[in-house]
CSV table of C-alpha atoms in Angstrom, one decimal:
chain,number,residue,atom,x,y,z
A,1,UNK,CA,0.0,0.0,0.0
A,2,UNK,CA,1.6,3.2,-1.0
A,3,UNK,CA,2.0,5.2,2.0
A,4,UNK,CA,0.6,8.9,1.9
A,5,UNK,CA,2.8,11.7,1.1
A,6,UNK,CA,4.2,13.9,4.1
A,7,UNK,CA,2.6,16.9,4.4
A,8,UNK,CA,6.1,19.5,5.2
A,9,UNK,CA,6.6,21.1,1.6
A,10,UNK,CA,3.6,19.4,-0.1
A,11,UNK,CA,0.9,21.2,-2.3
A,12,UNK,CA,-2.8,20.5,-2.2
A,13,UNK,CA,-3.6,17.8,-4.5
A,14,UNK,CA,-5.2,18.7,-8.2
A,15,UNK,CA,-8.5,16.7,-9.5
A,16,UNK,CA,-5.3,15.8,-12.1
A,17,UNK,CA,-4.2,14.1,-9.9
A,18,UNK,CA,-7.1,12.4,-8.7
A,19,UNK,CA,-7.6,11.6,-12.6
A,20,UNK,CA,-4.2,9.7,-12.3
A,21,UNK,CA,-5.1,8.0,-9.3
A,22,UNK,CA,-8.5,6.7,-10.6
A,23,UNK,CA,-7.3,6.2,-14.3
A,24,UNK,CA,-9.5,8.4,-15.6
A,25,UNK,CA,-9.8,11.7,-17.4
A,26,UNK,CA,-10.1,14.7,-15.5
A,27,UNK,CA,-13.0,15.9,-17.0
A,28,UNK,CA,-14.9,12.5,-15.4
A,29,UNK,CA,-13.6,12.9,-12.5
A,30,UNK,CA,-15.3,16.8,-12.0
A,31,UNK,CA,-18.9,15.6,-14.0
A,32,UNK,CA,-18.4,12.7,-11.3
A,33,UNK,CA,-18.0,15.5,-8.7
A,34,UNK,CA,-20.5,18.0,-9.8
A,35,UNK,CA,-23.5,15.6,-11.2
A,36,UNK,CA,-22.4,12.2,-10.0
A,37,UNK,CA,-26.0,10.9,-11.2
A,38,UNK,CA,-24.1,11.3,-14.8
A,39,UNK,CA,-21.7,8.5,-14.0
A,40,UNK,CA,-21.8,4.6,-13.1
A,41,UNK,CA,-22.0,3.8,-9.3
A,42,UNK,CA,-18.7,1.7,-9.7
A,43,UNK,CA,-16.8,4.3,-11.5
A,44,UNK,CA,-18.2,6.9,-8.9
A,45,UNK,CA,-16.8,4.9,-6.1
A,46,UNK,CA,-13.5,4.3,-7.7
A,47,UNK,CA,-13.5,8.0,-8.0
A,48,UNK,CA,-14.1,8.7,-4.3
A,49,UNK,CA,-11.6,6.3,-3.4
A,50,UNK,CA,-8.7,8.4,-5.5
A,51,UNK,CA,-10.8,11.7,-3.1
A,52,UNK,CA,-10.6,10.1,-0.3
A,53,UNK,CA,-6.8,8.8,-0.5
A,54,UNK,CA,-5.5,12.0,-1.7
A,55,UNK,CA,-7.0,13.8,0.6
A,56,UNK,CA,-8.6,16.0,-2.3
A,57,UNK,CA,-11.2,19.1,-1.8
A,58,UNK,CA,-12.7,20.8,-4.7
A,59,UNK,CA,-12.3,24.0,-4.4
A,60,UNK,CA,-15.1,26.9,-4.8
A,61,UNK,CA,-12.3,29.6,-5.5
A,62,UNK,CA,-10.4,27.9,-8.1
A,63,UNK,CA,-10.5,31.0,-10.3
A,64,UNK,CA,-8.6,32.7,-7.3
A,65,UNK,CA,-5.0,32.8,-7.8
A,66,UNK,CA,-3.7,29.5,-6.5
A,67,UNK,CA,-1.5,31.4,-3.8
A,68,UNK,CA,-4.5,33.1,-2.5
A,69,UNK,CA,-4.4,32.7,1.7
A,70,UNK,CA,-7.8,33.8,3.7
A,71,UNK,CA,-6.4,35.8,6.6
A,72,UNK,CA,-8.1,33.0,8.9
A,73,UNK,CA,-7.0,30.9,11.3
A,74,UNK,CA,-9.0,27.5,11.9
A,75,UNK,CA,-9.3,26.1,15.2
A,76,UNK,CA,-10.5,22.4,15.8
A,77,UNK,CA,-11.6,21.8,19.6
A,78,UNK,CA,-13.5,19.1,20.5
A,79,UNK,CA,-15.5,21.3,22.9
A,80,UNK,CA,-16.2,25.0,23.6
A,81,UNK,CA,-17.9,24.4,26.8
A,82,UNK,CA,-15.1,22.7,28.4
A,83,UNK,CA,-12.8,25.1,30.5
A,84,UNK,CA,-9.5,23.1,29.6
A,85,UNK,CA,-10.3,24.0,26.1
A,86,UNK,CA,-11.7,27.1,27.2
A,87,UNK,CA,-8.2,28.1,28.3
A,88,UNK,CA,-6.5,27.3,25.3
A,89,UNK,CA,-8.9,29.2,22.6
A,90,UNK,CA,-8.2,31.9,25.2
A,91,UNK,CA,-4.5,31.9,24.5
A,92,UNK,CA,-5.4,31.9,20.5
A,93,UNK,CA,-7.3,34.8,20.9
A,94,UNK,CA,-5.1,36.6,22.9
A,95,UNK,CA,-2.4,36.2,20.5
A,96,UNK,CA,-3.8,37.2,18.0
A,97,UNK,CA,-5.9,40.0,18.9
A,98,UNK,CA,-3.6,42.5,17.8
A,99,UNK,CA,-2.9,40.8,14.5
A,100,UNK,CA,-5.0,41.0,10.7
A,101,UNK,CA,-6.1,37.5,11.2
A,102,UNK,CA,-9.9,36.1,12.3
A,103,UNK,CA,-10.6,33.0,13.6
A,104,UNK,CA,-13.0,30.6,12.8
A,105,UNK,CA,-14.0,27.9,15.3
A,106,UNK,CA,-15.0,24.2,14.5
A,107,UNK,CA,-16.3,21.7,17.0
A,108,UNK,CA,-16.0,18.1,16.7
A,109,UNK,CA,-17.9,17.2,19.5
A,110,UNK,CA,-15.2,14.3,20.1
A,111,UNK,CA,-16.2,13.2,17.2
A,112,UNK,CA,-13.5,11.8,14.1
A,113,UNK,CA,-16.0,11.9,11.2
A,114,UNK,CA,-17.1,15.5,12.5
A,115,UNK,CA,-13.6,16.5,12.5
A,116,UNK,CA,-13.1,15.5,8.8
A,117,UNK,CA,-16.4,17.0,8.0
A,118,UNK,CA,-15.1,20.2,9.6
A,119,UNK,CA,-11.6,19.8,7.6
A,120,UNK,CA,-13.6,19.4,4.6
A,121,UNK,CA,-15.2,22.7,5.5
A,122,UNK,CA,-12.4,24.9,6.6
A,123,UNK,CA,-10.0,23.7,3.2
A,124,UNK,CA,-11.5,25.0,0.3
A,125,UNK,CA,-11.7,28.7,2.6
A,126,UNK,CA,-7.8,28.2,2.3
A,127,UNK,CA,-7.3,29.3,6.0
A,128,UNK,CA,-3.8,30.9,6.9
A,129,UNK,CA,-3.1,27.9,9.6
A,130,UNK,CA,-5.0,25.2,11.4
A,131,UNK,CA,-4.9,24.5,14.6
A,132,UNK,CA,-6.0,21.3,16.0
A,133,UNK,CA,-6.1,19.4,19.1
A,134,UNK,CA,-5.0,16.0,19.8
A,135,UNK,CA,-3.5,13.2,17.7
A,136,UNK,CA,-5.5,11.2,16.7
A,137,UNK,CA,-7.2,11.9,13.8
A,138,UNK,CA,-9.0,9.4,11.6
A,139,UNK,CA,-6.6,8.7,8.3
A,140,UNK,CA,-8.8,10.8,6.0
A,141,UNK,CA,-8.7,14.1,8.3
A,142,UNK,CA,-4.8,13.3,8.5
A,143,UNK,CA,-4.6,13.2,5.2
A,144,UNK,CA,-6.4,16.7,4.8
A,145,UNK,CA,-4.2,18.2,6.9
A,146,UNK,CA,-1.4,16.7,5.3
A,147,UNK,CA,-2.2,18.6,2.0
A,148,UNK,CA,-4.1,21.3,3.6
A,149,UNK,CA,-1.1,23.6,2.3
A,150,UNK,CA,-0.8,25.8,5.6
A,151,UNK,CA,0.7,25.4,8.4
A,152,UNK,CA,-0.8,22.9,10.7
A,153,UNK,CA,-0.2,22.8,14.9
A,154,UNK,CA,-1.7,20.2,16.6
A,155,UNK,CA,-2.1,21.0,20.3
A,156,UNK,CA,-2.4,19.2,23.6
A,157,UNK,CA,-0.4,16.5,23.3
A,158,UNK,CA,3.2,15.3,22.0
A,159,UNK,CA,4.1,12.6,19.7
A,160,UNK,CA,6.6,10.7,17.6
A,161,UNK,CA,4.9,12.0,14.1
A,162,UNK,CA,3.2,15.3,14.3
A,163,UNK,CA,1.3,16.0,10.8
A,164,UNK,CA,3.6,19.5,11.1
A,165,UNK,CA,3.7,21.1,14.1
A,166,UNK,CA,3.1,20.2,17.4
A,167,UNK,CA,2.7,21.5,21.4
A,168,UNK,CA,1.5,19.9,24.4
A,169,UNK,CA,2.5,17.9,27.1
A,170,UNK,CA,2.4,13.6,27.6
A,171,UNK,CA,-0.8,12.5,29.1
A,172,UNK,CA,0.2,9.0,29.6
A,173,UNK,CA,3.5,11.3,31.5
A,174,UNK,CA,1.1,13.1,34.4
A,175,UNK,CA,-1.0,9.9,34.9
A,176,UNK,CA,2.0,8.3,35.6
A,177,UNK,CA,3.5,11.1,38.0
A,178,UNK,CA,-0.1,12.0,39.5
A,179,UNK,CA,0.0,8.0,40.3
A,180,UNK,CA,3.3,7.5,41.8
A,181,UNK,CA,2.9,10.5,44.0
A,182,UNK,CA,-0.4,8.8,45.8
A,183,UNK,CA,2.2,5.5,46.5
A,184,UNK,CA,4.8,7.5,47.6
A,185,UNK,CA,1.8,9.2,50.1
A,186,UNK,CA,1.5,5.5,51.2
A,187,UNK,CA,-1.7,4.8,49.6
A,188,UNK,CA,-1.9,0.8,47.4
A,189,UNK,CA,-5.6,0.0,46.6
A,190,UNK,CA,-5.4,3.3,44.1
A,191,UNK,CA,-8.8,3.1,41.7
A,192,UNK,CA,-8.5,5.0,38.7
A,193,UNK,CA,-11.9,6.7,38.2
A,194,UNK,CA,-12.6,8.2,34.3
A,195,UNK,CA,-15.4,9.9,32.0
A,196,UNK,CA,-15.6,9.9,28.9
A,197,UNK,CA,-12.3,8.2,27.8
A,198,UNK,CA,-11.2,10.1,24.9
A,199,UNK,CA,-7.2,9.2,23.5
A,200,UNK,CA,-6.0,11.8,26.1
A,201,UNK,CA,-7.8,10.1,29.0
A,202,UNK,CA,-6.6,6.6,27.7
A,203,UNK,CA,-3.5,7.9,27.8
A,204,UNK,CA,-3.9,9.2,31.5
A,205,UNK,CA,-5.1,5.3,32.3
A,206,UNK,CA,-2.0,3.7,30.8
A,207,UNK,CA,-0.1,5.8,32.7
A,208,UNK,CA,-1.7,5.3,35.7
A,209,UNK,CA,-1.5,1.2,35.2
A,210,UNK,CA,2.5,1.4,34.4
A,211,UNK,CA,3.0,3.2,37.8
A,212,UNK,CA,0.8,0.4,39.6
A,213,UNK,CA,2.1,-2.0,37.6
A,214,UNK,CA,5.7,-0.9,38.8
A,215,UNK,CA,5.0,-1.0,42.1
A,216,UNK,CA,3.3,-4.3,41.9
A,217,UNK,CA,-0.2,-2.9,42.7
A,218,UNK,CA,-1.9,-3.2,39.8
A,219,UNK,CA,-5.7,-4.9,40.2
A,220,UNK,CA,-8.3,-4.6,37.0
A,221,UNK,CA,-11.3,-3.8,39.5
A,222,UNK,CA,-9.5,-0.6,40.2
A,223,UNK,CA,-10.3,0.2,37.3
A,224,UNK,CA,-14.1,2.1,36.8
A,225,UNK,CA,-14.4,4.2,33.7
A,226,UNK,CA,-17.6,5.0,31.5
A,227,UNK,CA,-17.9,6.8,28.1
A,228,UNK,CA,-20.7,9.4,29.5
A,229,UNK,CA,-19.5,12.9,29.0
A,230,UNK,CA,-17.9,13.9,32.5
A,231,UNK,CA,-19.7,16.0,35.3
A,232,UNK,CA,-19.4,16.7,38.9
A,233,UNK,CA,-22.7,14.1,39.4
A,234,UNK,CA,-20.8,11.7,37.6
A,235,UNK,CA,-17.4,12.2,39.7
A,236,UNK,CA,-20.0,11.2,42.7
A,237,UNK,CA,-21.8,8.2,40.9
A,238,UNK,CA,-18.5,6.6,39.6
A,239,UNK,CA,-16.5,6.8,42.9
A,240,UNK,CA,-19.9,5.2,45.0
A,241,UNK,CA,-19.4,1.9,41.9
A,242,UNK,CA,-15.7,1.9,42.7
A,243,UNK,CA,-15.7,1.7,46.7
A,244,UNK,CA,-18.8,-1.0,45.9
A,245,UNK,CA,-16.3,-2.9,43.2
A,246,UNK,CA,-13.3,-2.7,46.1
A,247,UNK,CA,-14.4,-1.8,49.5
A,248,UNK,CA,-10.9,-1.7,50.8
A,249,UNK,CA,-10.5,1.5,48.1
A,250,UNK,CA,-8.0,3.5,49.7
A,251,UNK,CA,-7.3,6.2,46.9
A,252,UNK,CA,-8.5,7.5,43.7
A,253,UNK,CA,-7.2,9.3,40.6
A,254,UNK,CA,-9.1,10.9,38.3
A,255,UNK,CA,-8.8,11.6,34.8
A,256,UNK,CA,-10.0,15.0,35.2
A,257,UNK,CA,-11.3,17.2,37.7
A,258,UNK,CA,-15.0,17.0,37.6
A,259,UNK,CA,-14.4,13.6,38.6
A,260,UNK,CA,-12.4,14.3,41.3
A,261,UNK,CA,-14.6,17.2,43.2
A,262,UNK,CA,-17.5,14.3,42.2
A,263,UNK,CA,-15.6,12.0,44.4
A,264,UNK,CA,-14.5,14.2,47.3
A,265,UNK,CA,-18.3,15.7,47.6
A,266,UNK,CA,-19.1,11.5,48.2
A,267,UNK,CA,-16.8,12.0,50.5
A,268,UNK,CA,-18.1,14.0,52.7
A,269,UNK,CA,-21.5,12.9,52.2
A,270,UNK,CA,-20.5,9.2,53.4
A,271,UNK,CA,-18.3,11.1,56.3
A,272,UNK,CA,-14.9,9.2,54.5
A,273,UNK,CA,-12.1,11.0,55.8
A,274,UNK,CA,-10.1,12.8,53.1
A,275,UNK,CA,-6.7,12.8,52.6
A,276,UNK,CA,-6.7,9.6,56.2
A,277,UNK,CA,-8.9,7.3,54.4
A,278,UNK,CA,-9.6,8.2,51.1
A,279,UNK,CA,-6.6,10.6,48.9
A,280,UNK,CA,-7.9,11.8,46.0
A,281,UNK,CA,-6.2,13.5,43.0
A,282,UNK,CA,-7.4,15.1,39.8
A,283,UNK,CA,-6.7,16.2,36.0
A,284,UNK,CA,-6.2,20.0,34.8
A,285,UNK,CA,-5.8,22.0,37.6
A,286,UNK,CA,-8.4,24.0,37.6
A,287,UNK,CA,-9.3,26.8,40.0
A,288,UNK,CA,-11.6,24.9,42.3
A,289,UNK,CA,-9.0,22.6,42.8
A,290,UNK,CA,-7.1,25.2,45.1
A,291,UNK,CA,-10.0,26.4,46.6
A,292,UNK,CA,-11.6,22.9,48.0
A,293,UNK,CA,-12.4,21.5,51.2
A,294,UNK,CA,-9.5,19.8,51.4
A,295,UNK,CA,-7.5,21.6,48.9
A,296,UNK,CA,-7.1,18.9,46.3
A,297,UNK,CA,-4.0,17.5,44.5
A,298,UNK,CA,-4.0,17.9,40.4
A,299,UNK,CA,-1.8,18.1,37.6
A,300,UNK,CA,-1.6,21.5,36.4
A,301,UNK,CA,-1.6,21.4,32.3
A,302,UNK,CA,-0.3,24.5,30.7
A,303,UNK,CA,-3.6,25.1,28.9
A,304,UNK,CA,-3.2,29.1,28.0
A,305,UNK,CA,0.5,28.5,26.9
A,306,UNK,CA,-0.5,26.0,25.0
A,307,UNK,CA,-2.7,28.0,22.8
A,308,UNK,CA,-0.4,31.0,22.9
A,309,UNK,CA,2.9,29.1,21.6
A,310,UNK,CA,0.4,27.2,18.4
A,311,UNK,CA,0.1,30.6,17.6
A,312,UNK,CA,3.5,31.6,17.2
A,313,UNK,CA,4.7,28.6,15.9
A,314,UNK,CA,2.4,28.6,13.2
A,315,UNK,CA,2.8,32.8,12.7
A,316,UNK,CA,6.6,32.0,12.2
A,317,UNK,CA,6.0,29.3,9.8
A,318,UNK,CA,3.8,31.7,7.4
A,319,UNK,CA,6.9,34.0,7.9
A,320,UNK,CA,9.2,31.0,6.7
A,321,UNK,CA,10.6,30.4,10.0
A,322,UNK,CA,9.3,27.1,10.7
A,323,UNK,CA,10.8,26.1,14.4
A,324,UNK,CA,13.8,24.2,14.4
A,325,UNK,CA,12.4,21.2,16.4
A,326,UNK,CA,8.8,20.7,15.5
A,327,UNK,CA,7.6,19.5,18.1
A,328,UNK,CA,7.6,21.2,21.8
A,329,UNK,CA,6.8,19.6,25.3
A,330,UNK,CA,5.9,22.2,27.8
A,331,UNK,CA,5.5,19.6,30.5
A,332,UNK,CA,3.4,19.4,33.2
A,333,UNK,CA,3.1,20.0,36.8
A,334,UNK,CA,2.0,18.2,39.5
A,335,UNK,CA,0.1,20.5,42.1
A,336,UNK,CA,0.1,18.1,45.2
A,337,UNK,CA,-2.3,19.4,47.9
A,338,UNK,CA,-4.5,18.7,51.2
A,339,UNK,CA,-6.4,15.6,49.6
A,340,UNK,CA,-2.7,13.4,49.4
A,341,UNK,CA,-1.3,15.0,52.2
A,342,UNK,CA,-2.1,11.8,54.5
């Protein structure tokens, strides 16, 4: 299988090329575009196929010169409602505030095939940059990013093979650290207690297991996690099923901080000591994390920064000064408070 092109130096595919692809003319390929009644149902799919692969998006402005850029950044989020992601639009914004570009939002909703919908959207505009977060997108939306022909920062996370550019911090990193800190405290039966599950909270979890696994503590009924979007209520609900799964629970850590104030609020309500009988830490870092009864332990994510420094980098790559190392951790930290302080 030939393996798709990289994306660094690489110009948006041409329905020429798609022509090649499929072994057809290009003027098929755009009446199978435009009217695909007009064609046959095999030769339309062998068509899409060549699309899909290539990553190709016809493009309403074609008359435009072919250097044309919208002064537009696109920014991918999987939520606006959420305050991590809050925090890192915030940084966008704030960056570029002072500048000539607009921004236009998409929202996946979590959601792979909405993110290449929203790809599919935003390409043909011919935005400036695109700035996405996480990894893990679905082959076709890293293929339109890999021809999207503008600088491209993914954000959140860090990996071995950014599409471009990328900024973040290791997941599976603070769920490792958040969990060796709760042995160190002297707590063993630690659950881990998760919403949602997304690839960054997977991450958190495998994280969490090679730290238990290290220390030789590692039990699968520790373990409660549900794909129902995280809320404080939940945070409750899914530490009451953990302490029924393993009575002798003696710790949690949670993969974000809903869930944790979720479980310290059962807490109290049960009258379970906090940080003597039950140490609980949390996700984010967020400012009710500080402010709690106890004061509870989180890793600290550099949310704002984040968004801030996608900026830059991508700013400095329009100016053709793409950074020297693509890809930039800015860490973590791990904010350890009242709730672990046994």
């Amino acid at each position: 299988m030939t393996k798709p092109r990289s994306r660094r130096g690489g110009g948006r595919p041409t329905i020429a090329d798609v022509a090649r692809k499929a072994g057809v003319g290009a003027i098929t390929v755009s009446r199978a575009l435009r009217e695909p009644g007009r064609v046959s149902e095999d030769l339309r799919r062998q068509i899409q196929a060549a699309v899909d692969e290539l990553g190709y998006l016809p493009d309403p402005n074609a008359r435009a010169l072919a250097s044309a850029r919208a002064e537009v950044f696109g920014v991918l989020v999987p939520s606006l409602t959420n305050s991590v992601f809050a925090e890192v639009l915030r940084g966008i914004y704030d960056s570029l505030s002072d500048s000539s570009y607009r921004i236009q939002f998409g929202n996946t909703h979590y959601s792979g095939l909405e993110e290449e919908r929203l790809l599919q959207v935003f390409g043909p505009q011919r935005p400036a940059a695109l700035i996405v977060a996480g990894i893990d997108q679905t082959p076709i939306s890293r293929r339109l990013l890999e021809t999207a022909g503008c600088p491209v920062v993914q954000v959140m996370e860090t990996g071995p093979d950014p599409v471009d550019m990328m900024v973040g911090f290791s997941h599976f990193d603070g769920g490792r650290a958040a969990t060796e800190h709760m042995i160190e405290m002297g707590y063993r039966r630690i659950g881990f207690i998760g919403a949602r599950m997304d690839p960054r909270s997977q991450r958190r979890l495998a994280g969490y297991r090679a730290a238990m696994e290290a220390a030789g503590l590692f039990d699968a009924r520790l373990v409660t996690t549900t794909p129902v979007p995280s809320s404080v209520t939940l945070g409750r609900e899914l530490f009451r099923d953990a302490l029924a799964k393993v009575p002798t629970l003696d710790g949690v850590f949670c993969n974000n901080d809903d869930i944790a104030l979720g479980a310290l609020f059962e807490c109290h309500r049960a009258s379970i000591a906090v940080p003597k009988t039950i140490g609980i830490t949390g996700f984010n870092d967020l400012d009710m994390m500080e402010v709690a009864f106890p004061s509870v332990t989180s890793v600290r994510t550099p949310r704002y920064e984040i968004g801030r420094l996608s900026v830059a980098m991508a700013l400095a790559a329009i100016a053709g000064k793409r950074p020297q190392d693509p890809v930039v951790d800015l860490g973590f930290e791990l904010k350890c408070r009242e709730s672990t302080s046994r």
